[in-house]
Amino acid sequence: MVELGAAAARRSGDGEGFVVGSWRTAEVLTAEDVLARSVADADRTMREAAALRRPRREPSAEDVRRVMRYAKSNAASPELQALQRRIAGGHLSWRQVLMGEAAGDRGVRAALEADRDALAALCRGEEPRVEPPPKPEPGDDDEPMSFTEDAW
């Protein structure tokens, strides 16, 4: 009968079980070492990548004001407007969002992805480029685009 686990390790000298470590050949030990180093390297790389995602400086009060004004404007995406409402409700702060502390939140990620260029420009102190909505092309119908008194 083969036993595994702590009980087998305790019974190493009585001949009925086996020592748990006895099956670990040199190849297995080498593979475990390689795996441990790989996991440690991956952990270090993840910490370094997380540090790169964070801004180098904390956003200034003026940065936050510019972002807030933009988020409340019609130029902001619906995702950013929804995030503004959540922040106004006290669920998050703009500082948490802009410093990357709320990056795990799905709504924050969606808002940042939707308005990435505009938010980056705002945090650099620039005004974002907002493209005007496309003008409707005149149709073949004879209806006027606007009504005046004489059109009645």
PDB file of N, CA and C in Angstrom, residues 55-98:
ATOM      1  N   PRO A  55       1.739  56.796 -12.921  1.00  0.00           N
ATOM      2  CA  PRO A  55       2.359  58.045 -13.351  1.00  0.00           C
ATOM      3  C   PRO A  55       3.568  58.381 -12.492  1.00  0.00           C
ATOM      4  N   ARG A  56       4.497  59.120 -13.077  1.00  0.00           N
ATOM      5  CA  ARG A  56       5.709  59.485 -12.350  1.00  0.00           C
ATOM      6  C   ARG A  56       5.445  60.546 -11.289  1.00  0.00           C
ATOM      7  N   ARG A  57       4.396  61.319 -11.491  1.00  0.00           N
ATOM      8  CA  ARG A  57       4.076  62.359 -10.515  1.00  0.00           C
ATOM      9  C   ARG A  57       2.591  62.300 -10.195  1.00  0.00           C
ATOM     10  N   GLU A  58       2.267  62.792  -9.043  1.00  0.00           N
ATOM     11  CA  GLU A  58       0.863  62.849  -8.651  1.00  0.00           C
ATOM     12  C   GLU A  58       0.194  63.974  -9.421  1.00  0.00           C
ATOM     13  N   PRO A  59      -1.053  63.772  -9.855  1.00  0.00           N
ATOM     14  CA  PRO A  59      -1.721  64.832 -10.612  1.00  0.00           C
ATOM     15  C   PRO A  59      -1.933  66.069  -9.746  1.00  0.00           C
ATOM     16  N   SER A  60      -1.745  67.221 -10.359  1.00  0.00           N
ATOM     17  CA  SER A  60      -1.945  68.482  -9.627  1.00  0.00           C
ATOM     18  C   SER A  60      -3.440  68.762  -9.491  1.00  0.00           C
ATOM     19  N   ALA A  61      -3.758  69.700  -8.656  1.00  0.00           N
ATOM     20  CA  ALA A  61      -5.156  70.097  -8.486  1.00  0.00           C
ATOM     21  C   ALA A  61      -5.711  70.621  -9.808  1.00  0.00           C
ATOM     22  N   GLU A  62      -4.871  71.318 -10.565  1.00  0.00           N
ATOM     23  CA  GLU A  62      -5.313  71.842 -11.862  1.00  0.00           C
ATOM     24  C   GLU A  62      -5.559  70.695 -12.846  1.00  0.00           C
ATOM     25  N   ASP A  63      -4.720  69.651 -12.825  1.00  0.00           N
ATOM     26  CA  ASP A  63      -4.949  68.472 -13.672  1.00  0.00           C
ATOM     27  C   ASP A  63      -6.319  67.869 -13.363  1.00  0.00           C
ATOM     28  N   VAL A  64      -6.600  67.715 -12.092  1.00  0.00           N
ATOM     29  CA  VAL A  64      -7.872  67.116 -11.670  1.00  0.00           C
ATOM     30  C   VAL A  64      -9.037  67.999 -12.114  1.00  0.00           C
ATOM     31  N   ARG A  65      -8.905  69.331 -11.967  1.00  0.00           N
ATOM     32  CA  ARG A  65      -9.973  70.234 -12.398  1.00  0.00           C
ATOM     33  C   ARG A  65     -10.219  70.130 -13.904  1.00  0.00           C
ATOM     34  N   ARG A  66      -9.146  70.066 -14.692  1.00  0.00           N
ATOM     35  CA  ARG A  66      -9.304  69.945 -16.144  1.00  0.00           C
ATOM     36  C   ARG A  66     -10.008  68.636 -16.504  1.00  0.00           C
ATOM     37  N   VAL A  67      -9.609  67.548 -15.857  1.00  0.00           N
ATOM     38  CA  VAL A  67     -10.229  66.251 -16.140  1.00  0.00           C
ATOM     39  C   VAL A  67     -11.698  66.268 -15.726  1.00  0.00           C
ATOM     40  N   MET A  68     -11.995  66.863 -14.581  1.00  0.00           N
ATOM     41  CA  MET A  68     -13.393  66.935 -14.121  1.00  0.00           C
ATOM     42  C   MET A  68     -14.250  67.724 -15.112  1.00  0.00           C
ATOM     43  N   ARG A  69     -13.739  68.880 -15.572  1.00  0.00           N
ATOM     44  CA  ARG A  69     -14.492  69.693 -16.533  1.00  0.00           C
ATOM     45  C   ARG A  69     -14.745  68.898 -17.811  1.00  0.00           C
ATOM     46  N   TYR A  70     -13.712  68.209 -18.270  1.00  0.00           N
ATOM     47  CA  TYR A  70     -13.858  67.424 -19.494  1.00  0.00           C
ATOM     48  C   TYR A  70     -14.863  66.287 -19.288  1.00  0.00           C
ATOM     49  N   ALA A  71     -14.785  65.597 -18.160  1.00  0.00           N
ATOM     50  CA  ALA A  71     -15.679  64.462 -17.895  1.00  0.00           C
ATOM     51  C   ALA A  71     -17.138  64.897 -17.826  1.00  0.00           C
ATOM     52  N   LYS A  72     -17.380  66.142 -17.427  1.00  0.00           N
ATOM     53  CA  LYS A  72     -18.748  66.663 -17.342  1.00  0.00           C
ATOM     54  C   LYS A  72     -19.236  67.222 -18.678  1.00  0.00           C
ATOM     55  N   SER A  73     -18.331  67.351 -19.648  1.00  0.00           N
ATOM     56  CA  SER A  73     -18.701  67.949 -20.934  1.00  0.00           C
ATOM     57  C   SER A  73     -19.328  66.912 -21.859  1.00  0.00           C
ATOM     58  N   ASN A  74     -19.919  67.417 -22.930  1.00  0.00           N
ATOM     59  CA  ASN A  74     -20.502  66.523 -23.943  1.00  0.00           C
ATOM     60  C   ASN A  74     -19.438  65.828 -24.771  1.00  0.00           C
ATOM     61  N   ALA A  75     -18.196  66.332 -24.721  1.00  0.00           N
ATOM     62  CA  ALA A  75     -17.115  65.725 -25.503  1.00  0.00           C
ATOM     63  C   ALA A  75     -16.648  64.401 -24.899  1.00  0.00           C
ATOM     64  N   ALA A  76     -16.914  64.187 -23.627  1.00  0.00           N
ATOM     65  CA  ALA A  76     -16.473  62.962 -22.945  1.00  0.00           C
ATOM     66  C   ALA A  76     -17.310  61.774 -23.397  1.00  0.00           C
ATOM     67  N   SER A  77     -16.683  60.627 -23.382  1.00  0.00           N
ATOM     68  CA  SER A  77     -17.393  59.398 -23.746  1.00  0.00           C
ATOM     69  C   SER A  77     -18.434  59.069 -22.671  1.00  0.00           C
ATOM     70  N   PRO A  78     -19.432  58.269 -23.018  1.00  0.00           N
ATOM     71  CA  PRO A  78     -20.416  57.847 -22.008  1.00  0.00           C
ATOM     72  C   PRO A  78     -19.754  57.111 -20.833  1.00  0.00           C
ATOM     73  N   GLU A  79     -18.667  56.367 -21.117  1.00  0.00           N
ATOM     74  CA  GLU A  79     -17.967  55.652 -20.047  1.00  0.00           C
ATOM     75  C   GLU A  79     -17.329  56.625 -19.061  1.00  0.00           C
ATOM     76  N   LEU A  80     -16.727  57.697 -19.591  1.00  0.00           N
ATOM     77  CA  LEU A  80     -16.103  58.688 -18.713  1.00  0.00           C
ATOM     78  C   LEU A  80     -17.164  59.475 -17.950  1.00  0.00           C
ATOM     79  N   GLN A  81     -18.285  59.752 -18.578  1.00  0.00           N
ATOM     80  CA  GLN A  81     -19.372  60.442 -17.887  1.00  0.00           C
ATOM     81  C   GLN A  81     -19.930  59.568 -16.761  1.00  0.00           C
ATOM     82  N   ALA A  82     -20.024  58.260 -17.007  1.00  0.00           N
ATOM     83  CA  ALA A  82     -20.486  57.341 -15.955  1.00  0.00           C
ATOM     84  C   ALA A  82     -19.487  57.303 -14.803  1.00  0.00           C
ATOM     85  N   LEU A  83     -18.192  57.325 -15.132  1.00  0.00           N
ATOM     86  CA  LEU A  83     -17.167  57.354 -14.090  1.00  0.00           C
ATOM     87  C   LEU A  83     -17.269  58.644 -13.282  1.00  0.00           C
ATOM     88  N   GLN A  84     -17.523  59.773 -13.954  1.00  0.00           N
ATOM     89  CA  GLN A  84     -17.687  61.054 -13.258  1.00  0.00           C
ATOM     90  C   GLN A  84     -18.836  60.964 -12.258  1.00  0.00           C
ATOM     91  N   ARG A  85     -19.930  60.336 -12.656  1.00  0.00           N
ATOM     92  CA  ARG A  85     -21.075  60.192 -11.733  1.00  0.00           C
ATOM     93  C   ARG A  85     -20.701  59.320 -10.534  1.00  0.00           C
ATOM     94  N   ARG A  86     -19.937  58.248 -10.758  1.00  0.00           N
ATOM     95  CA  ARG A  86     -19.500  57.398  -9.649  1.00  0.00           C
ATOM     96  C   ARG A  86     -18.600  58.165  -8.692  1.00  0.00           C
ATOM     97  N   ILE A  87     -17.703  58.993  -9.249  1.00  0.00           N
ATOM     98  CA  ILE A  87     -16.801  59.778  -8.409  1.00  0.00           C
ATOM     99  C   ILE A  87     -17.596  60.816  -7.634  1.00  0.00           C
ATOM    100  N   ALA A  88     -18.565  61.448  -8.301  1.00  0.00           N
ATOM    101  CA  ALA A  88     -19.415  62.435  -7.619  1.00  0.00           C
ATOM    102  C   ALA A  88     -20.205  61.770  -6.482  1.00  0.00           C
ATOM    103  N   GLY A  89     -20.516  60.498  -6.638  1.00  0.00           N
ATOM    104  CA  GLY A  89     -21.229  59.754  -5.597  1.00  0.00           C
ATOM    105  C   GLY A  89     -20.327  59.292  -4.468  1.00  0.00           C
ATOM    106  N   GLY A  90     -19.033  59.547  -4.565  1.00  0.00           N
ATOM    107  CA  GLY A  90     -18.104  59.205  -3.490  1.00  0.00           C
ATOM    108  C   GLY A  90     -17.533  57.802  -3.545  1.00  0.00           C
ATOM    109  N   HIS A  91     -17.735  57.082  -4.652  1.00  0.00           N
ATOM    110  CA  HIS A  91     -17.233  55.709  -4.747  1.00  0.00           C
ATOM    111  C   HIS A  91     -15.740  55.656  -5.044  1.00  0.00           C
ATOM    112  N   LEU A  92     -15.226  56.664  -5.723  1.00  0.00           N
ATOM    113  CA  LEU A  92     -13.806  56.760  -6.084  1.00  0.00           C
ATOM    114  C   LEU A  92     -13.401  58.225  -6.036  1.00  0.00           C
ATOM    115  N   SER A  93     -12.127  58.472  -6.253  1.00  0.00           N
ATOM    116  CA  SER A  93     -11.667  59.860  -6.404  1.00  0.00           C
ATOM    117  C   SER A  93     -10.894  59.968  -7.704  1.00  0.00           C
ATOM    118  N   TRP A  94     -10.812  61.181  -8.246  1.00  0.00           N
ATOM    119  CA  TRP A  94     -10.034  61.387  -9.464  1.00  0.00           C
ATOM    120  C   TRP A  94      -8.567  61.093  -9.219  1.00  0.00           C
ATOM    121  N   ARG A  95      -8.087  61.368  -8.021  1.00  0.00           N
ATOM    122  CA  ARG A  95      -6.693  61.067  -7.704  1.00  0.00           C
ATOM    123  C   ARG A  95      -6.437  59.571  -7.822  1.00  0.00           C
ATOM    124  N   GLN A  96      -7.347  58.743  -7.283  1.00  0.00           N
ATOM    125  CA  GLN A  96      -7.186  57.288  -7.393  1.00  0.00           C
ATOM    126  C   GLN A  96      -7.177  56.849  -8.858  1.00  0.00           C
ATOM    127  N   VAL A  97      -8.054  57.446  -9.647  1.00  0.00           N
ATOM    128  CA  VAL A  97      -8.145  57.079 -11.060  1.00  0.00           C
ATOM    129  C   VAL A  97      -6.875  57.484 -11.792  1.00  0.00           C
ATOM    130  N   LEU A  98      -6.446  58.736 -11.605  1.00  0.00           N
ATOM    131  CA  LEU A  98      -5.302  59.250 -12.354  1.00  0.00           C
ATOM    132  C   LEU A  98      -3.976  58.661 -11.886  1.00  0.00           C
TER     133      LEU A  98
END
